[in-house]
PDB file of C-alpha atoms in Angstrom:
ATOM      1  CA  MET Z  14     -21.003   9.080   0.225  1.00  0.00           C
ATOM      2  CA  THR Z  15     -17.451   8.501  -0.210  1.00  0.00           C
ATOM      3  CA  GLU Z  16     -14.855  10.808  -1.801  1.00  0.00           C
ATOM      4  CA  PRO Z  17     -16.204  11.720  -5.198  1.00  0.00           C
ATOM      5  CA  GLY Z  18     -13.685  12.294  -7.858  1.00  0.00           C
ATOM      6  CA  ASP Z  19     -14.610  14.655 -10.622  1.00  0.00           C
ATOM      7  CA  LEU Z  20     -18.097  15.993 -10.116  1.00  0.00           C
ATOM      8  CA  LEU Z  21     -18.734  16.427 -13.761  1.00  0.00           C
ATOM      9  CA  PRO Z  22     -18.477  13.755 -16.402  1.00  0.00           C
ATOM     10  CA  VAL Z  23     -15.988  14.556 -19.007  1.00  0.00           C
ATOM     11  CA  HIS Z  24     -17.736  12.802 -21.766  1.00  0.00           C
ATOM     12  CA  PRO Z  25     -20.403  15.388 -22.795  1.00  0.00           C
ATOM     13  CA  GLY Z  26     -20.851  13.502 -26.016  1.00  0.00           C
ATOM     14  CA  ASP Z  27     -22.316  10.585 -24.170  1.00  0.00           C
ATOM     15  CA  LEU Z  28     -25.124  12.613 -22.804  1.00  0.00           C
ATOM     16  CA  LEU Z  29     -28.457  12.595 -24.429  1.00  0.00           C
ATOM     17  CA  PRO Z  30     -29.905  15.885 -25.697  1.00  0.00           C
ATOM     18  CA  VAL Z  31     -31.946  17.340 -22.757  1.00  0.00           C
ATOM     19  CA  SER Z  32     -34.502  19.200 -24.938  1.00  0.00           C
ATOM     20  CA  GLY Z  33     -36.101  18.666 -28.262  1.00  0.00           C
ATOM     21  CA  PRO Z  34     -37.799  15.557 -29.767  1.00  0.00           C
ATOM     22  CA  ALA Z  35     -34.910  13.297 -28.863  1.00  0.00           C
ATOM     23  CA  ALA Z  36     -34.870  14.083 -25.259  1.00  0.00           C
ATOM     24  CA  PRO Z  37     -36.165  11.395 -23.033  1.00  0.00           C
ATOM     25  CA  PRO Z  38     -38.566  12.089 -20.186  1.00  0.00           C
ATOM     26  CA  ARG Z  39     -36.185  13.399 -17.424  1.00  0.00           C
ATOM     27  CA  ALA Z  40     -37.728  14.796 -14.369  1.00  0.00           C
ATOM     28  CA  ASN Z  41     -40.971  13.025 -14.701  1.00  0.00           C
ATOM     29  CA  GLY Z  42     -42.957  16.227 -14.217  1.00  0.00           C
ATOM     30  CA  GLU Z  43     -41.316  17.183 -10.970  1.00  0.00           C
ATOM     31  CA  LEU Z  44     -39.263  20.244 -10.299  1.00  0.00           C
ATOM     32  CA  VAL Z  45     -35.896  19.508  -8.617  1.00  0.00           C
ATOM     33  CA  PHE Z  46     -35.930  22.506  -6.603  1.00  0.00           C
ATOM     34  CA  ALA Z  47     -39.074  24.179  -5.207  1.00  0.00           C
ATOM     35  CA  ALA Z  48     -37.490  27.556  -4.711  1.00  0.00           C
ATOM     36  CA  PRO Z  49     -34.356  29.494  -5.877  1.00  0.00           C
ATOM     37  CA  TRP Z  50     -32.865  29.377  -2.479  1.00  0.00           C
ATOM     38  CA  GLU Z  51     -32.931  25.576  -2.350  1.00  0.00           C
ATOM     39  CA  SER Z  52     -30.887  25.406  -5.729  1.00  0.00           C
ATOM     40  CA  ARG Z  53     -28.471  27.914  -4.411  1.00  0.00           C
ATOM     41  CA  THR Z  54     -27.843  26.144  -1.154  1.00  0.00           C
ATOM     42  CA  PHE Z  55     -27.459  22.841  -3.095  1.00  0.00           C
ATOM     43  CA  GLY Z  56     -25.077  24.396  -5.470  1.00  0.00           C
ATOM     44  CA  LEU Z  57     -23.100  26.215  -2.825  1.00  0.00           C
ATOM     45  CA  THR Z  58     -22.598  22.985  -0.953  1.00  0.00           C
ATOM     46  CA  LEU Z  59     -21.358  21.196  -4.015  1.00  0.00           C
ATOM     47  CA  ALA Z  60     -19.070  24.029  -4.954  1.00  0.00           C
ATOM     48  CA  LEU Z  61     -17.518  23.944  -1.522  1.00  0.00           C
ATOM     49  CA  HIS Z  62     -17.061  20.326  -1.612  1.00  0.00           C
ATOM     50  CA  GLU Z  63     -15.480  20.568  -5.068  1.00  0.00           C
ATOM     51  CA  ARG Z  64     -13.039  23.067  -3.566  1.00  0.00           C
ATOM     52  CA  GLY Z  65     -11.885  20.224  -1.276  1.00  0.00           C
ATOM     53  CA  LEU Z  66     -13.104  21.897   1.875  1.00  0.00           C
ATOM     54  CA  PHE Z  67     -14.814  18.794   3.266  1.00  0.00           C
ATOM     55  CA  ALA Z  68     -15.426  15.182   2.596  1.00  0.00           C
ATOM     56  CA  TRP Z  69     -18.933  14.556   1.385  1.00  0.00           C
ATOM     57  CA  SER Z  70     -19.450  12.136   4.193  1.00  0.00           C
ATOM     58  CA  SER Z  71     -18.866  14.901   6.660  1.00  0.00           C
ATOM     59  CA  PHE Z  72     -21.734  16.937   5.094  1.00  0.00           C
ATOM     60  CA  GLN Z  73     -23.892  13.725   5.099  1.00  0.00           C
ATOM     61  CA  GLU Z  74     -23.369  13.221   8.813  1.00  0.00           C
ATOM     62  CA  LYS Z  75     -24.606  16.762   9.422  1.00  0.00           C
ATOM     63  CA  LEU Z  76     -27.571  16.267   7.150  1.00  0.00           C
ATOM     64  CA  ILE Z  77     -28.510  12.897   9.037  1.00  0.00           C
ATOM     65  CA  GLU Z  78     -28.384  14.897  12.264  1.00  0.00           C
ATOM     66  CA  ALA Z  79     -30.499  17.831  11.039  1.00  0.00           C
ATOM     67  CA  ILE Z  80     -33.082  15.468   9.616  1.00  0.00           C
ATOM     68  CA  ALA Z  81     -33.260  13.397  12.836  1.00  0.00           C
ATOM     69  CA  ARG Z  82     -33.585  16.540  14.854  1.00  0.00           C
ATOM     70  CA  TRP Z  83     -36.445  17.633  12.844  1.00  0.00           C
ATOM     71  CA  GLU Z  84     -38.212  14.246  13.021  1.00  0.00           C
ATOM     72  CA  ALA Z  85     -37.733  14.035  16.649  1.00  0.00           C
ATOM     73  CA  ASP Z  86     -39.494  17.436  17.098  1.00  0.00           C
ATOM     74  CA  ARG Z  87     -41.827  17.028  14.254  1.00  0.00           C
ATOM     75  CA  PRO Z  88     -44.061  20.117  14.185  1.00  0.00           C
ATOM     76  CA  ARG Z  89     -47.706  19.608  13.473  1.00  0.00           C
ATOM     77  CA  ALA Z  90     -50.076  22.157  12.238  1.00  0.00           C
ATOM     78  CA  ALA Z  91     -52.094  23.556  15.237  1.00  0.00           C
ATOM     79  CA  GLY Z  92     -55.233  21.564  15.812  1.00  0.00           C
ATOM     80  CA  SER Z  93     -54.471  19.161  13.008  1.00  0.00           C
ATOM     81  CA  GLU Z  94     -53.002  15.768  12.737  1.00  0.00           C
ATOM     82  CA  THR Z  95     -51.429  16.681   9.488  1.00  0.00           C
ATOM     83  CA  PRO Z  96     -47.632  17.173   9.685  1.00  0.00           C
ATOM     84  CA  VAL Z  97     -46.421  20.313   8.308  1.00  0.00           C
ATOM     85  CA  GLU Z  98     -44.490  19.763   4.955  1.00  0.00           C
ATOM     86  CA  TYR Z  99     -41.064  18.190   5.416  1.00  0.00           C
ATOM     87  CA  PRO Z 100     -38.462  20.998   5.101  1.00  0.00           C
ATOM     88  CA  TYR Z 101     -35.807  19.016   3.512  1.00  0.00           C
ATOM     89  CA  TYR Z 102     -33.648  21.883   2.205  1.00  0.00           C
ATOM     90  CA  ARG Z 103     -34.058  23.648   5.546  1.00  0.00           C
ATOM     91  CA  CYS Z 104     -32.392  20.515   7.039  1.00  0.00           C
ATOM     92  CA  TRP Z 105     -29.837  20.664   4.322  1.00  0.00           C
ATOM     93  CA  GLN Z 106     -29.295  24.342   5.077  1.00  0.00           C
ATOM     94  CA  GLN Z 107     -28.822  23.680   8.741  1.00  0.00           C
ATOM     95  CA  ALA Z 108     -26.500  20.892   8.010  1.00  0.00           C
ATOM     96  CA  LEU Z 109     -24.353  23.140   5.776  1.00  0.00           C
ATOM     97  CA  GLU Z 110     -24.312  26.005   8.414  1.00  0.00           C
ATOM     98  CA  ALA Z 111     -23.237  23.496  11.144  1.00  0.00           C
ATOM     99  CA  LEU Z 112     -20.409  21.956   9.033  1.00  0.00           C
ATOM    100  CA  LEU Z 113     -19.118  25.462   8.002  1.00  0.00           C
ATOM    101  CA  ALA Z 114     -19.093  26.487  11.720  1.00  0.00           C
ATOM    102  CA  ASP Z 115     -17.105  23.339  12.651  1.00  0.00           C
ATOM    103  CA  LEU Z 116     -14.666  24.012   9.926  1.00  0.00           C
ATOM    104  CA  GLY Z 117     -14.150  27.545  11.103  1.00  0.00           C
ATOM    105  CA  LEU Z 118     -15.256  28.908   7.609  1.00  0.00           C
ATOM    106  CA  CYS Z 119     -18.299  30.825   8.903  1.00  0.00           C
ATOM    107  CA  ALA Z 120     -19.328  31.377  12.324  1.00  0.00           C
ATOM    108  CA  PRO Z 121     -23.077  31.214  13.231  1.00  0.00           C
ATOM    109  CA  THR Z 122     -22.815  34.788  14.625  1.00  0.00           C
ATOM    110  CA  ASP Z 123     -21.347  36.168  11.386  1.00  0.00           C
ATOM    111  CA  LEU Z 124     -24.034  34.479   9.412  1.00  0.00           C
ATOM    112  CA  ASP Z 125     -26.906  35.787  11.760  1.00  0.00           C
ATOM    113  CA  ASP Z 126     -25.412  39.345  11.606  1.00  0.00           C
ATOM    114  CA  ARG Z 127     -25.316  39.271   7.816  1.00  0.00           C
ATOM    115  CA  ALA Z 128     -28.846  37.814   7.467  1.00  0.00           C
ATOM    116  CA  ARG Z 129     -30.053  40.574   9.802  1.00  0.00           C
ATOM    117  CA  THR Z 130     -28.444  43.225   7.773  1.00  0.00           C
ATOM    118  CA  LEU Z 131     -30.009  41.803   4.578  1.00  0.00           C
ATOM    119  CA  ALA Z 132     -33.335  41.620   6.292  1.00  0.00           C
ATOM    120  CA  GLU Z 133     -33.182  45.172   7.146  1.00  0.00           C
ATOM    121  CA  ARG Z 134     -32.526  46.446   3.592  1.00  0.00           C
ATOM    122  CA  ALA Z 135     -34.730  49.227   2.519  1.00  0.00           C
ATOM    123  CA  HIS Z 136     -37.806  47.939   0.925  1.00  0.00           C
ATOM    124  CA  GLY Z 137     -37.336  47.905  -2.842  1.00  0.00           C
ATOM    125  CA  HIS Z 138     -33.781  46.712  -2.448  1.00  0.00           C
ATOM    126  CA  ASP Z 139     -34.580  43.340  -1.049  1.00  0.00           C
ATOM    127  CA  HIS Z 140     -34.254  41.355  -4.254  1.00  0.00           C
TER     128      HIS Z 140
ATOM    129  CA  MET J  28     -38.761  38.399   0.264  1.00  0.00           C
ATOM    130  CA  SER J  29     -39.213  38.101   3.867  1.00  0.00           C
ATOM    131  CA  HIS J  30     -37.546  40.535   6.311  1.00  0.00           C
ATOM    132  CA  ASP J  31     -37.147  37.747   8.954  1.00  0.00           C
ATOM    133  CA  PRO J  32     -33.391  36.975   9.287  1.00  0.00           C
ATOM    134  CA  SER J  33     -34.278  33.280   9.849  1.00  0.00           C
ATOM    135  CA  ASP J  34     -35.937  33.214   6.339  1.00  0.00           C
ATOM    136  CA  PRO J  35     -33.911  30.446   4.460  1.00  0.00           C
ATOM    137  CA  ALA J  36     -33.591  32.594   1.279  1.00  0.00           C
ATOM    138  CA  LEU J  37     -32.000  35.441   3.268  1.00  0.00           C
ATOM    139  CA  ARG J  38     -29.663  32.926   5.154  1.00  0.00           C
ATOM    140  CA  THR J  39     -28.769  31.515   1.722  1.00  0.00           C
ATOM    141  CA  GLU J  40     -27.850  34.807   0.294  1.00  0.00           C
ATOM    142  CA  ALA J  41     -25.925  35.780   3.550  1.00  0.00           C
ATOM    143  CA  LEU J  42     -23.890  32.717   3.476  1.00  0.00           C
ATOM    144  CA  GLU J  43     -23.045  32.939  -0.178  1.00  0.00           C
ATOM    145  CA  ALA J  44     -22.007  36.587   0.342  1.00  0.00           C
ATOM    146  CA  LEU J  45     -19.768  35.866   3.327  1.00  0.00           C
ATOM    147  CA  LEU J  46     -18.103  32.872   1.622  1.00  0.00           C
ATOM    148  CA  THR J  47     -17.606  34.762  -1.679  1.00  0.00           C
ATOM    149  CA  GLU J  48     -16.034  37.878   0.189  1.00  0.00           C
ATOM    150  CA  ARG J  49     -13.707  35.423   1.959  1.00  0.00           C
ATOM    151  CA  GLY J  50     -12.639  33.962  -1.389  1.00  0.00           C
ATOM    152  CA  VAL J  51     -13.958  30.486  -0.426  1.00  0.00           C
ATOM    153  CA  VAL J  52     -16.277  30.080  -3.324  1.00  0.00           C
ATOM    154  CA  GLU J  53     -17.245  31.911  -6.509  1.00  0.00           C
ATOM    155  CA  ALA J  54     -20.760  32.272  -8.026  1.00  0.00           C
ATOM    156  CA  PRO J  55     -19.986  30.859 -11.419  1.00  0.00           C
ATOM    157  CA  ALA J  56     -18.986  27.610  -9.892  1.00  0.00           C
ATOM    158  CA  ILE J  57     -22.342  27.414  -8.038  1.00  0.00           C
ATOM    159  CA  ASP J  58     -24.286  28.391 -11.165  1.00  0.00           C
ATOM    160  CA  ARG J  59     -22.574  25.701 -13.120  1.00  0.00           C
ATOM    161  CA  LEU J  60     -23.272  23.006 -10.681  1.00  0.00           C
ATOM    162  CA  ILE J  61     -26.858  24.019 -10.362  1.00  0.00           C
ATOM    163  CA  ALA J  62     -27.258  23.995 -14.143  1.00  0.00           C
ATOM    164  CA  TYR J  63     -25.522  20.678 -14.347  1.00  0.00           C
ATOM    165  CA  TYR J  64     -27.895  18.944 -11.857  1.00  0.00           C
ATOM    166  CA  GLU J  65     -31.013  20.647 -13.215  1.00  0.00           C
ATOM    167  CA  GLU J  66     -30.311  20.041 -16.904  1.00  0.00           C
ATOM    168  CA  GLN J  67     -27.527  17.402 -17.615  1.00  0.00           C
ATOM    169  CA  VAL J  68     -28.242  14.562 -15.059  1.00  0.00           C
ATOM    170  CA  GLY J  69     -31.429  12.744 -14.671  1.00  0.00           C
ATOM    171  CA  PRO J  70     -33.264   9.456 -15.088  1.00  0.00           C
ATOM    172  CA  MET J  71     -32.282   9.494 -18.833  1.00  0.00           C
ATOM    173  CA  ASN J  72     -28.879   8.403 -17.784  1.00  0.00           C
ATOM    174  CA  GLY J  73     -30.144   5.383 -15.897  1.00  0.00           C
ATOM    175  CA  ALA J  74     -32.496   4.655 -18.729  1.00  0.00           C
ATOM    176  CA  ARG J  75     -29.507   4.301 -21.053  1.00  0.00           C
ATOM    177  CA  VAL J  76     -27.789   1.967 -18.486  1.00  0.00           C
ATOM    178  CA  VAL J  77     -30.951  -0.224 -18.287  1.00  0.00           C
ATOM    179  CA  ALA J  78     -31.385  -0.316 -22.069  1.00  0.00           C
ATOM    180  CA  ARG J  79     -27.737  -1.435 -22.555  1.00  0.00           C
ATOM    181  CA  ALA J  80     -28.093  -4.080 -19.994  1.00  0.00           C
ATOM    182  CA  TRP J  81     -31.315  -5.389 -21.671  1.00  0.00           C
ATOM    183  CA  SER J  82     -29.501  -5.387 -25.066  1.00  0.00           C
ATOM    184  CA  ASP J  83     -26.056  -6.591 -24.169  1.00  0.00           C
ATOM    185  CA  PRO J  84     -25.738  -9.658 -21.845  1.00  0.00           C
ATOM    186  CA  ALA J  85     -22.091  -8.965 -21.275  1.00  0.00           C
ATOM    187  CA  TYR J  86     -22.717  -5.469 -20.226  1.00  0.00           C
ATOM    188  CA  ARG J  87     -25.519  -6.624 -17.929  1.00  0.00           C
ATOM    189  CA  ALA J  88     -23.145  -9.038 -16.250  1.00  0.00           C
ATOM    190  CA  ARG J  89     -20.565  -6.236 -15.652  1.00  0.00           C
ATOM    191  CA  LEU J  90     -23.263  -3.942 -14.366  1.00  0.00           C
ATOM    192  CA  LEU J  91     -24.409  -6.452 -11.806  1.00  0.00           C
ATOM    193  CA  THR J  92     -20.881  -7.235 -10.707  1.00  0.00           C
ATOM    194  CA  ASP J  93     -19.489  -3.621 -10.528  1.00  0.00           C
ATOM    195  CA  GLY J  94     -22.113  -0.982 -11.045  1.00  0.00           C
ATOM    196  CA  ARG J  95     -19.834   1.901 -10.779  1.00  0.00           C
ATOM    197  CA  SER J  96     -17.459   0.817 -13.507  1.00  0.00           C
ATOM    198  CA  ALA J  97     -20.447  -0.182 -15.790  1.00  0.00           C
ATOM    199  CA  ILE J  98     -22.049   3.172 -15.618  1.00  0.00           C
ATOM    200  CA  ALA J  99     -18.693   4.865 -16.029  1.00  0.00           C
ATOM    201  CA  GLU J 100     -18.474   2.971 -19.368  1.00  0.00           C
ATOM    202  CA  LEU J 101     -21.381   5.164 -20.540  1.00  0.00           C
ATOM    203  CA  GLY J 102     -19.810   8.380 -18.996  1.00  0.00           C
ATOM    204  CA  PHE J 103     -21.682   8.574 -15.902  1.00  0.00           C
ATOM    205  CA  GLU J 104     -19.758   9.230 -12.760  1.00  0.00           C
ATOM    206  CA  GLY J 105     -19.728  11.600  -9.826  1.00  0.00           C
ATOM    207  CA  PRO J 106     -20.698  11.810  -6.231  1.00  0.00           C
ATOM    208  CA  GLN J 107     -22.966   9.021  -4.896  1.00  0.00           C
ATOM    209  CA  SER J 108     -21.889   6.480  -7.401  1.00  0.00           C
ATOM    210  CA  GLU J 109     -18.664   5.311  -5.889  1.00  0.00           C
ATOM    211  CA  HIS J 110     -20.340   2.108  -4.618  1.00  0.00           C
ATOM    212  CA  LEU J 111     -23.240   1.546  -6.841  1.00  0.00           C
ATOM    213  CA  VAL J 112     -25.033  -1.738  -6.531  1.00  0.00           C
ATOM    214  CA  VAL J 113     -27.370  -2.749  -9.298  1.00  0.00           C
ATOM    215  CA  VAL J 114     -30.116  -5.101  -7.998  1.00  0.00           C
ATOM    216  CA  GLU J 115     -32.100  -7.037 -10.785  1.00  0.00           C
ATOM    217  CA  ASN J 116     -35.852  -7.652 -10.759  1.00  0.00           C
ATOM    218  CA  ALA J 117     -36.903 -11.130 -11.952  1.00  0.00           C
ATOM    219  CA  PRO J 118     -40.104 -13.047 -11.903  1.00  0.00           C
ATOM    220  CA  GLY J 119     -41.133 -13.435  -8.277  1.00  0.00           C
ATOM    221  CA  VAL J 120     -38.414 -11.004  -7.026  1.00  0.00           C
ATOM    222  CA  HIS J 121     -38.965  -7.207  -6.718  1.00  0.00           C
ATOM    223  CA  ASN J 122     -36.370  -4.743  -5.422  1.00  0.00           C
ATOM    224  CA  VAL J 123     -37.212  -1.317  -4.067  1.00  0.00           C
ATOM    225  CA  VAL J 124     -34.712   1.329  -2.797  1.00  0.00           C
ATOM    226  CA  VAL J 125     -34.881   3.804   0.101  1.00  0.00           C
ATOM    227  CA  CYS J 126     -32.489   5.801   2.300  1.00  0.00           C
ATOM    228  CA  THR J 127     -33.950   5.628   5.660  1.00  0.00           C
ATOM    229  CA  LEU J 128     -31.574   8.129   7.412  1.00  0.00           C
ATOM    230  CA  CYS J 129     -31.451  11.018   4.743  1.00  0.00           C
ATOM    231  CA  SER J 130     -31.513  11.034   0.948  1.00  0.00           C
ATOM    232  CA  CYS J 131     -28.692   8.981  -0.625  1.00  0.00           C
ATOM    233  CA  TYR J 132     -29.536   8.308  -4.167  1.00  0.00           C
ATOM    234  CA  PRO J 133     -27.442   7.513  -7.264  1.00  0.00           C
ATOM    235  CA  TRP J 134     -27.290  10.928  -8.655  1.00  0.00           C
ATOM    236  CA  PRO J 135     -25.133  10.250 -11.766  1.00  0.00           C
ATOM    237  CA  VAL J 136     -27.827   7.784 -13.192  1.00  0.00           C
ATOM    238  CA  LEU J 137     -31.088   9.188 -11.672  1.00  0.00           C
ATOM    239  CA  GLY J 138     -30.320  12.825 -11.023  1.00  0.00           C
ATOM    240  CA  LEU J 139     -31.638  14.294  -7.746  1.00  0.00           C
ATOM    241  CA  PRO J 140     -34.330  12.354  -5.896  1.00  0.00           C
ATOM    242  CA  PRO J 141     -38.033  13.286  -6.146  1.00  0.00           C
ATOM    243  CA  SER J 142     -39.566  14.708  -2.976  1.00  0.00           C
ATOM    244  CA  TRP J 143     -41.418  11.610  -1.984  1.00  0.00           C
ATOM    245  CA  TYR J 144     -38.165   9.745  -1.889  1.00  0.00           C
ATOM    246  CA  LYS J 145     -36.962  12.183   0.721  1.00  0.00           C
ATOM    247  CA  ASP J 146     -40.190  12.249   2.705  1.00  0.00           C
ATOM    248  CA  PRO J 147     -40.188  10.702   6.192  1.00  0.00           C
ATOM    249  CA  ALA J 148     -43.293   8.726   5.464  1.00  0.00           C
ATOM    250  CA  TYR J 149     -41.840   6.784   2.499  1.00  0.00           C
ATOM    251  CA  ARG J 150     -38.474   6.373   4.350  1.00  0.00           C
ATOM    252  CA  SER J 151     -39.980   4.731   7.297  1.00  0.00           C
ATOM    253  CA  ARG J 152     -43.022   2.867   5.829  1.00  0.00           C
ATOM    254  CA  ILE J 153     -41.382   1.223   2.832  1.00  0.00           C
ATOM    255  CA  VAL J 154     -39.177  -0.869   5.198  1.00  0.00           C
ATOM    256  CA  ARG J 155     -42.092  -1.755   7.558  1.00  0.00           C
ATOM    257  CA  GLU J 156     -44.791  -2.430   5.071  1.00  0.00           C
ATOM    258  CA  PRO J 157     -43.248  -2.370   1.498  1.00  0.00           C
ATOM    259  CA  ARG J 158     -46.321  -4.174  -0.097  1.00  0.00           C
ATOM    260  CA  ALA J 159     -48.768  -1.715   1.280  1.00  0.00           C
ATOM    261  CA  VAL J 160     -46.635   1.362   0.245  1.00  0.00           C
ATOM    262  CA  LEU J 161     -46.019  -0.047  -3.284  1.00  0.00           C
ATOM    263  CA  ALA J 162     -49.724  -0.765  -3.745  1.00  0.00           C
ATOM    264  CA  GLU J 163     -50.573   2.817  -2.707  1.00  0.00           C
ATOM    265  CA  MET J 164     -48.006   3.949  -5.188  1.00  0.00           C
ATOM    266  CA  GLY J 165     -49.738   2.043  -8.011  1.00  0.00           C
ATOM    267  CA  LEU J 166     -47.599  -1.136  -7.979  1.00  0.00           C
ATOM    268  CA  ALA J 167     -49.710  -4.117  -6.743  1.00  0.00           C
ATOM    269  CA  LEU J 168     -47.464  -7.204  -6.272  1.00  0.00           C
ATOM    270  CA  ASP J 169     -48.855 -10.535  -5.351  1.00  0.00           C
ATOM    271  CA  GLU J 170     -48.204 -12.214  -2.119  1.00  0.00           C
ATOM    272  CA  ALA J 171     -45.858 -14.649  -3.803  1.00  0.00           C
ATOM    273  CA  THR J 172     -43.606 -11.978  -5.009  1.00  0.00           C
ATOM    274  CA  GLU J 173     -40.678 -11.490  -2.688  1.00  0.00           C
ATOM    275  CA  ILE J 174     -39.925  -7.808  -1.968  1.00  0.00           C
ATOM    276  CA  ARG J 175     -36.287  -6.866  -1.208  1.00  0.00           C
ATOM    277  CA  VAL J 176     -35.936  -3.471   0.344  1.00  0.00           C
ATOM    278  CA  TRP J 177     -32.396  -1.828  -0.012  1.00  0.00           C
ATOM    279  CA  ASP J 178     -31.427   0.797   2.353  1.00  0.00           C
ATOM    280  CA  SER J 179     -28.968   3.205   0.803  1.00  0.00           C
ATOM    281  CA  SER J 180     -26.150   4.603   2.976  1.00  0.00           C
ATOM    282  CA  ALA J 181     -22.831   6.483   2.803  1.00  0.00           C
ATOM    283  CA  GLU J 182     -21.258   3.282   1.673  1.00  0.00           C
ATOM    284  CA  VAL J 183     -23.710   1.928  -0.992  1.00  0.00           C
ATOM    285  CA  ARG J 184     -26.307   3.414  -3.453  1.00  0.00           C
ATOM    286  CA  TYR J 185     -28.698   1.192  -5.344  1.00  0.00           C
ATOM    287  CA  LEU J 186     -30.170   1.143  -8.723  1.00  0.00           C
ATOM    288  CA  VAL J 187     -32.950  -1.265  -9.736  1.00  0.00           C
ATOM    289  CA  LEU J 188     -32.646  -3.099 -13.115  1.00  0.00           C
ATOM    290  CA  PRO J 189     -36.276  -3.483 -14.059  1.00  0.00           C
ATOM    291  CA  GLU J 190     -37.684  -6.388 -15.911  1.00  0.00           C
ATOM    292  CA  ARG J 191     -37.736  -5.902 -19.542  1.00  0.00           C
ATOM    293  CA  PRO J 192     -41.328  -5.645 -20.678  1.00  0.00           C
ATOM    294  CA  ALA J 193     -42.968  -8.069 -22.913  1.00  0.00           C
ATOM    295  CA  GLY J 194     -43.448  -6.821 -26.329  1.00  0.00           C
ATOM    296  CA  SER J 195     -40.147  -5.024 -26.372  1.00  0.00           C
ATOM    297  CA  GLU J 196     -38.177  -7.799 -28.185  1.00  0.00           C
ATOM    298  CA  GLY J 197     -37.678  -6.005 -31.493  1.00  0.00           C
ATOM    299  CA  LEU J 198     -36.722  -2.617 -30.025  1.00  0.00           C
ATOM    300  CA  ALA J 199     -33.356  -1.004 -30.476  1.00  0.00           C
ATOM    301  CA  GLU J 200     -31.434   0.295 -27.442  1.00  0.00           C
ATOM    302  CA  ASP J 201     -32.546   3.968 -27.936  1.00  0.00           C
ATOM    303  CA  ALA J 202     -36.165   2.858 -28.114  1.00  0.00           C
ATOM    304  CA  LEU J 203     -35.795   0.782 -25.100  1.00  0.00           C
ATOM    305  CA  ALA J 204     -34.268   3.620 -23.123  1.00  0.00           C
ATOM    306  CA  GLY J 205     -37.365   5.614 -23.892  1.00  0.00           C
ATOM    307  CA  LEU J 206     -39.483   3.005 -21.993  1.00  0.00           C
ATOM    308  CA  VAL J 207     -37.573   3.186 -18.714  1.00  0.00           C
ATOM    309  CA  SER J 208     -38.986   5.463 -16.104  1.00  0.00           C
ATOM    310  CA  ARG J 209     -37.266   6.846 -12.922  1.00  0.00           C
ATOM    311  CA  ASP J 210     -39.812   5.144 -10.668  1.00  0.00           C
ATOM    312  CA  ALA J 211     -38.961   1.769 -12.200  1.00  0.00           C
ATOM    313  CA  MET J 212     -35.286   2.289 -11.430  1.00  0.00           C
ATOM    314  CA  ILE J 213     -36.154   3.108  -7.796  1.00  0.00           C
ATOM    315  CA  GLY J 214     -38.424   0.058  -7.642  1.00  0.00           C
ATOM    316  CA  VAL J 215     -41.778   1.724  -7.105  1.00  0.00           C
ATOM    317  CA  ALA J 216     -43.080   1.030 -10.505  1.00  0.00           C
ATOM    318  CA  ARG J 217     -43.025  -1.643 -13.387  1.00  0.00           C
ATOM    319  CA  ILE J 218     -42.349  -0.847 -16.880  1.00  0.00           C
ATOM    320  CA  PRO J 219     -45.513  -1.479 -18.850  1.00  0.00           C
ATOM    321  CA  PRO J 220     -45.328  -3.216 -22.346  1.00  0.00           C
ATOM    322  CA  PRO J 221     -44.730  -0.608 -25.163  1.00  0.00           C
TER     323      PRO J 221
END
């Protein structure tokens, strides 16, 4: 993944309608993201890249490392030969966290502390 | 929501909050990018590229020579298309695309990859035993057909130009685009006759 230029095409007129009768099949029945946090992590990564904070290839290196780590230590369900579901966006998240730590933009301890604070929110405020 | 601080949703929320407070990122930029990739980009872009290539021999030649410039002619550009190589199926030659190390994929023409494309099983097996994997995915190729497996990387992403199906001769470009599936452009399916 080299240095992308503009993330968004500037020719919206060239895009086909995304809904309605003229819309071609697009996602082929598959959701792009399985959970809201997956799309958030994806969007956050792109937004940070768009701000010029890192080269996409730097993120990709971290992603490859995170995936390789998971595959080397592939967990299996207890007593079963069936591998647990591949946590692609967990790997993505780990890659982003590692990259931001390297760049000095977010220390792992800061992130752990904030996640713990959020986890301890009074019930009913955890949305 | 879980109360476990290692819960990925909590970590995502925590990371976004910290970066927002530090002025590094703004929520509307994230919202816009998510909406763009959920709604505006997808295989319909690649389908237009394929339909144009089927309809216009000069465009097809440009596409096979310089994929990035040719898709930019139709307004498709962005990350992961900087070095787009288009590989053409022909009688006796079938192309299929993988990213063995992670998930490189030509976003501007196909959107984000389906989960099976990212799956470790597909990524390792399609290289070792492409004929068997394609057959499992519903694409039976005879032994005489050469299968070329293209491994995407930081440097190069691939798009398969499928064979135009028999019986589509009279169709206009828009109708042709409607025939083209995502899976055919990854190389794990053929396009059936209309």
